[in-house]
Coordinates of C-alpha atoms in Angstrom, one line a residue:
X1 CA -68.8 -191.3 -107.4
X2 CA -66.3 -188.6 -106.2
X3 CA -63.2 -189.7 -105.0
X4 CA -62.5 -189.4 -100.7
X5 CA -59.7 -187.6 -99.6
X6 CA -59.2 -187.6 -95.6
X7 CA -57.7 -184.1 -94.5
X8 CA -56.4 -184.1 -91.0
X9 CA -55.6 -181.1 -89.1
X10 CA -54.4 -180.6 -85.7
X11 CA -57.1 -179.1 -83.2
X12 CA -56.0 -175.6 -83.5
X13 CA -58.4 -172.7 -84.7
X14 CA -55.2 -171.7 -87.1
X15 CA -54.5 -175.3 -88.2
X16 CA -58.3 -175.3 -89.3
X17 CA -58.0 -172.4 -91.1
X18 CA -55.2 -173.2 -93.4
X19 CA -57.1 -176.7 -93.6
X20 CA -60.1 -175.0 -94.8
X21 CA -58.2 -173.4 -98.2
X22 CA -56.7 -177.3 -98.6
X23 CA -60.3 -178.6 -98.5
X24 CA -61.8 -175.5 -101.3
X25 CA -58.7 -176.1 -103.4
X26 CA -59.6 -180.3 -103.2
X27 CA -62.8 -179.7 -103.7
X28 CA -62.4 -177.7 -107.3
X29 CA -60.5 -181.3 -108.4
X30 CA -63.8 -183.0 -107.5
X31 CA -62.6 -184.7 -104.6
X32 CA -65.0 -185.2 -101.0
X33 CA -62.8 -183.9 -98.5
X34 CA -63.7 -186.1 -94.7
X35 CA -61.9 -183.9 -92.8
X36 CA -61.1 -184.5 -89.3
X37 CA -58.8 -182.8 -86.2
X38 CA -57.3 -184.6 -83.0
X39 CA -54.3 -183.2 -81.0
X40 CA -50.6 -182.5 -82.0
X41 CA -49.6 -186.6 -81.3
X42 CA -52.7 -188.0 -81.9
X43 CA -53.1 -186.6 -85.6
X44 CA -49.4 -187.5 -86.2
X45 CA -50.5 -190.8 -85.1
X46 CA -53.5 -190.8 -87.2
X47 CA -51.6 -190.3 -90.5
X48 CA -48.8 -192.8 -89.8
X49 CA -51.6 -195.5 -89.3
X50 CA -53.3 -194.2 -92.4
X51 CA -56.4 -192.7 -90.9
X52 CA -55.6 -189.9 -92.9
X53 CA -54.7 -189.6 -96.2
X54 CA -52.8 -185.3 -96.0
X55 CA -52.1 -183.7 -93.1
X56 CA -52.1 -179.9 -92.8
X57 CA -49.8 -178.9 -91.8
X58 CA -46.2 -180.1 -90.3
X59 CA -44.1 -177.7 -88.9
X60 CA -41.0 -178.5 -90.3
X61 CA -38.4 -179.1 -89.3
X62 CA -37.9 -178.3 -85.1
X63 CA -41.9 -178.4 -83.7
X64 CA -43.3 -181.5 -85.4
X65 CA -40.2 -182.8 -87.0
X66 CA -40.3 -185.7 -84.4
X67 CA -43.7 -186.7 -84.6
X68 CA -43.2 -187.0 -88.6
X69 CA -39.9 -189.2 -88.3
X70 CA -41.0 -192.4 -87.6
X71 CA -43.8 -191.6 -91.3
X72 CA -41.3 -189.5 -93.4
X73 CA -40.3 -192.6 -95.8
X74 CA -44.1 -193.0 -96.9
X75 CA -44.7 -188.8 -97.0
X76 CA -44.6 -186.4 -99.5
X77 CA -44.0 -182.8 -98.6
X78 CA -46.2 -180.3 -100.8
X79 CA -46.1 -176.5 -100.3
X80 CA -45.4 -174.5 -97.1
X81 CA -48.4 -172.9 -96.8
X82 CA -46.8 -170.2 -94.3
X83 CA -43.8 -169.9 -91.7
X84 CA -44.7 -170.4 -88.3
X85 CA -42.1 -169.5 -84.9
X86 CA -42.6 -169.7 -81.4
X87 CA -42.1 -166.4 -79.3
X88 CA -42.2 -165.6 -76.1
X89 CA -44.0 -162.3 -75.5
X90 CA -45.4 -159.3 -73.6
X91 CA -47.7 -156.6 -74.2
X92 CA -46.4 -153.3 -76.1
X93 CA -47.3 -151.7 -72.6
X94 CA -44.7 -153.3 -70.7
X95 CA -41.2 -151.2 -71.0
X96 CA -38.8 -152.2 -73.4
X97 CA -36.2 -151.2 -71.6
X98 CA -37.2 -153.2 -68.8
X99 CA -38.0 -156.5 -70.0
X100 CA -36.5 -156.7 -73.4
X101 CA -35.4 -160.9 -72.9
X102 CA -36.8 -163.6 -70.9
X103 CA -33.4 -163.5 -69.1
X104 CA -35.2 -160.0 -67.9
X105 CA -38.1 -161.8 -66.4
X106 CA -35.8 -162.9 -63.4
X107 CA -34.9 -159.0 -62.3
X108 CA -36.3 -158.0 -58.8
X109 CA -37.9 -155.2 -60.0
X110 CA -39.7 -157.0 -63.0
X111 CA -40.7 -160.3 -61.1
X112 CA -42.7 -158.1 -58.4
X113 CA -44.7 -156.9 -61.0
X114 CA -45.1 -159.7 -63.5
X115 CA -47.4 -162.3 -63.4
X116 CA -46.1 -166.0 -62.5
X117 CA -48.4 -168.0 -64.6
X118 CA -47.4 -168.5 -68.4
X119 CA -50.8 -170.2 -69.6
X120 CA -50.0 -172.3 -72.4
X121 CA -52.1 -175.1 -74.6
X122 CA -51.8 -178.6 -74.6
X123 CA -48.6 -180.4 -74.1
X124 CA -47.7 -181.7 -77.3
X125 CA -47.2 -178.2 -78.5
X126 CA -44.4 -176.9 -79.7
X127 CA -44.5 -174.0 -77.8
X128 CA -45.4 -175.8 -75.3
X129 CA -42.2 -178.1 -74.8
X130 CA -40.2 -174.9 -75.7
X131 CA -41.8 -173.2 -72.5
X132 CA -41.1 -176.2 -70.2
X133 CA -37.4 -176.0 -71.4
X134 CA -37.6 -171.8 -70.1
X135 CA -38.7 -172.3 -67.2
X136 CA -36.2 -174.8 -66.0
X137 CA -32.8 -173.5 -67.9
X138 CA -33.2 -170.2 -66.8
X139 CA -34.2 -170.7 -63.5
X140 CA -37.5 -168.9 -63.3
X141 CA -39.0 -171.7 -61.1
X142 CA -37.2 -169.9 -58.4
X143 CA -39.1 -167.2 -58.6
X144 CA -42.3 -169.0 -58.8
X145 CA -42.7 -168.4 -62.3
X146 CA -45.0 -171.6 -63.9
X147 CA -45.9 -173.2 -67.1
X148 CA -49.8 -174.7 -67.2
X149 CA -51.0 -176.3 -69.8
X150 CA -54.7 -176.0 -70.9
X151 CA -56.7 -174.9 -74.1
X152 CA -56.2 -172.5 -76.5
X153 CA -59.0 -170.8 -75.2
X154 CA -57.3 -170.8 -71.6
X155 CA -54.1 -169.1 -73.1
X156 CA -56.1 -166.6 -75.4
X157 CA -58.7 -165.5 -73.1
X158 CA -56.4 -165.7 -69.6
X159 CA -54.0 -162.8 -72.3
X160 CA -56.9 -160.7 -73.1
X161 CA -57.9 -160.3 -69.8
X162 CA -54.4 -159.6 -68.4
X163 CA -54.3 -157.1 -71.5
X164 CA -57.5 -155.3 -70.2
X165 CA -56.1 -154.9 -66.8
X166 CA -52.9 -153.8 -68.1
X167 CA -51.0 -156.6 -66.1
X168 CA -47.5 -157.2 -66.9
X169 CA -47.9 -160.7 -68.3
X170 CA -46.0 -163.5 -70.6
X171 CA -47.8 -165.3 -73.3
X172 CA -46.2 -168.3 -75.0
X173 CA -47.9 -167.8 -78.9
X174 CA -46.6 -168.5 -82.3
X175 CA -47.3 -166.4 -85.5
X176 CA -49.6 -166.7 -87.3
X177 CA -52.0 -166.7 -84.1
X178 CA -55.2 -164.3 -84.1
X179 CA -54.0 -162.7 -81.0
X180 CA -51.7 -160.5 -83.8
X181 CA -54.0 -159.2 -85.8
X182 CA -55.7 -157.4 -83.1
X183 CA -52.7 -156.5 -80.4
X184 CA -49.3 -155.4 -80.1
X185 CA -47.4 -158.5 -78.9
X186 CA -43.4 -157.7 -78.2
X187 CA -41.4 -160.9 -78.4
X188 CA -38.9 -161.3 -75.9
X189 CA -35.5 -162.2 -76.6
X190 CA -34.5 -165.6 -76.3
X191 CA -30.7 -166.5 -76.0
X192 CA -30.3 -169.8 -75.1
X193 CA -32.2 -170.5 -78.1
X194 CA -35.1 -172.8 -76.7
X195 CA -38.2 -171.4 -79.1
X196 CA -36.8 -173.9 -81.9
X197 CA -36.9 -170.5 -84.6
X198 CA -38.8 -171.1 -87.8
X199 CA -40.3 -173.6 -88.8
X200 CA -42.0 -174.3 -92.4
X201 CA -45.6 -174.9 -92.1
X202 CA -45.6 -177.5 -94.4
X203 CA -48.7 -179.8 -96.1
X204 CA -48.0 -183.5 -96.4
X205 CA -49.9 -186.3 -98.1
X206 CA -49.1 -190.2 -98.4
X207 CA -46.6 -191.0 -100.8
X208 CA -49.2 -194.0 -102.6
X209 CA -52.3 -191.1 -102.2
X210 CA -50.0 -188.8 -103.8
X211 CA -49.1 -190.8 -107.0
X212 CA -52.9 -191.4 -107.4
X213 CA -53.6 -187.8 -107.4
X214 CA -53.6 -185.3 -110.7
X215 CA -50.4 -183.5 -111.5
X216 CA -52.4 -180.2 -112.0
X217 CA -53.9 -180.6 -108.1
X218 CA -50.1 -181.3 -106.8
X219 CA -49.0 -178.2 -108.8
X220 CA -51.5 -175.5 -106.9
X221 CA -50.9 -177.6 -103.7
X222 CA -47.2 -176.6 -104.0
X223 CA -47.8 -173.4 -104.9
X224 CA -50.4 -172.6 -102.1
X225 CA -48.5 -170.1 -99.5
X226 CA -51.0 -167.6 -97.7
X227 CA -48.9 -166.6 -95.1
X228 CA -48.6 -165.2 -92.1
X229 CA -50.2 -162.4 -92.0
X230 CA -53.5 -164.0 -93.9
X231 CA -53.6 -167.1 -92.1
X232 CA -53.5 -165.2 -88.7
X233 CA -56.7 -162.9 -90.3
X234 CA -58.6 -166.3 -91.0
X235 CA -57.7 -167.4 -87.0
X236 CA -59.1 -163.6 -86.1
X237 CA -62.2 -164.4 -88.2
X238 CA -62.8 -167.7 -86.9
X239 CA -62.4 -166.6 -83.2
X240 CA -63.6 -163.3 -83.0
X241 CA -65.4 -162.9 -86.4
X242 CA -67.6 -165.8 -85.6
X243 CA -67.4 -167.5 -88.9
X244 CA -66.8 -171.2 -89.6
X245 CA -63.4 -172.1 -90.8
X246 CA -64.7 -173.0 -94.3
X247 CA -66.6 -169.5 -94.5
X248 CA -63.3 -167.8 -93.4
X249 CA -61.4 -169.6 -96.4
X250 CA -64.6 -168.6 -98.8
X251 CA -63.9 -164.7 -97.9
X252 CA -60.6 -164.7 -98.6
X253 CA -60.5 -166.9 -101.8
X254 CA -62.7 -164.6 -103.3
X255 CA -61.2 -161.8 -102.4
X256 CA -57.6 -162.8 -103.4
X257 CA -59.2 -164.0 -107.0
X258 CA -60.3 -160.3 -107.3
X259 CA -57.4 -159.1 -106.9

């Protein structure tokens, strides 16, 4: 009988996608993966109770650095599989020399033609507590300028469609996010320093799973770091390439082992 891990993964089309290269990887050591996804608290949640046995990933250490706290004593950190940051941004259309920081946003002459709503995703993301904070410290609630929370879907698709009108628009993302590998997305400044910079997008596993499991296994684990750039490809071929997370991971796995 094969040995169970239980992968969880927070219920983000990215999130699955670095999940998926965990799972391949597990499964070459002859482990069945029961992999499973729930929302940025819940998962937490999930692991400290022991629902789940690895969790990828944490962002480490400003967006998820809280929700790990209260489980750090029992965790092991394995590799950073890439190096996620919050931004706010704004098509390449948009001037630079017009709106070139979100202190720019509040300027008569940019607020007439920007639109209010910043769609975001659920609350407990990162980026989405980082937007709250914007809106409030710099006053743009003055101006009628609003955070709404909703799916990823909501965000993604309310961007494209502001992209194919040309409207001057502000999309709280993170890299790696599919929206990159298909448009030109200008971060905005951000001086007070509310985006909570870079995070490592690091995998985690039970400290008593983690003694249990073979050294050669922990050794790729650590050493697993797509990046960026690849894990925002998997996201684009997962949302717009209309393959399953695991087929995404397949595609490049074999094409990195060509290489």
């Amino acid at each position: 009988m094969k040995p169970i891990i239980r992968l969880g993964y927070i219920d983000l089309s990215f999130h699955a996608a670095s999940a998926a290269l965990v799972q391949r990887i597990l499964e070459r050591y002859g482990y069945e993966v029961q992999v499973s996804a729930a929302p940025h608290e819940d998962m937490f949640r999930r692991y400290g109770a022991g629902a789940v046995d690895m969790l990828a990933s944490a962002w480490l250490p400003a967006s998820h650095g809280d929700y790990l706290a209260p489980y750090a004593a029992q965790t092991r950190t394995l590799g950073v599989l890439y190096r996620p940051y919050c931004i706010w941004g704004v098509p390449d259309y948009v001037p630079v020399d017009a709106v070139q920081s979100v202190a720019d946003l509040l300027r008569p002459e940019v607020a007439t033609r920007m639109t209010r709503l910043i769609q975001g995703i659920n609350p407990g993301a990162g980026i989405s507590r980082f937007s709250r904070a914007i809106i409030q410290q710099y006053g743009l609630d003055r101006l009628g300028y609003h955070f709404e929370n909703g799916t990823q879907a909501d965000c993604f698709m309310r961007y494209e469609q502001a992209h194919a009108r040309r409207e001057w628009c502000v999309v709280p993302l993170w890299h790696p996010q599919f929206l990159h590998h298909s448009h030109r997305i200008r971060p905005l400044d951000e001086p007070l320093g509310l985006l909570g910079g870079q995070d490592d997008a690091t995998l985690i596993v039970s400290e008593p799973f983690a003694r249990d499991m073979p050294v050669a296994l922990l050794d790729e684990l650590n050493r697993l770091s797509p990046g960026n750039a690849v894990i925002s490809e998997l996201d684009h071929l997962i949302c717009r390439g209309g393959m399953s997370a695991l087929q995404a991971a397949d595609a490049w796995l074999a094409r990195s082992a060509s290489l």
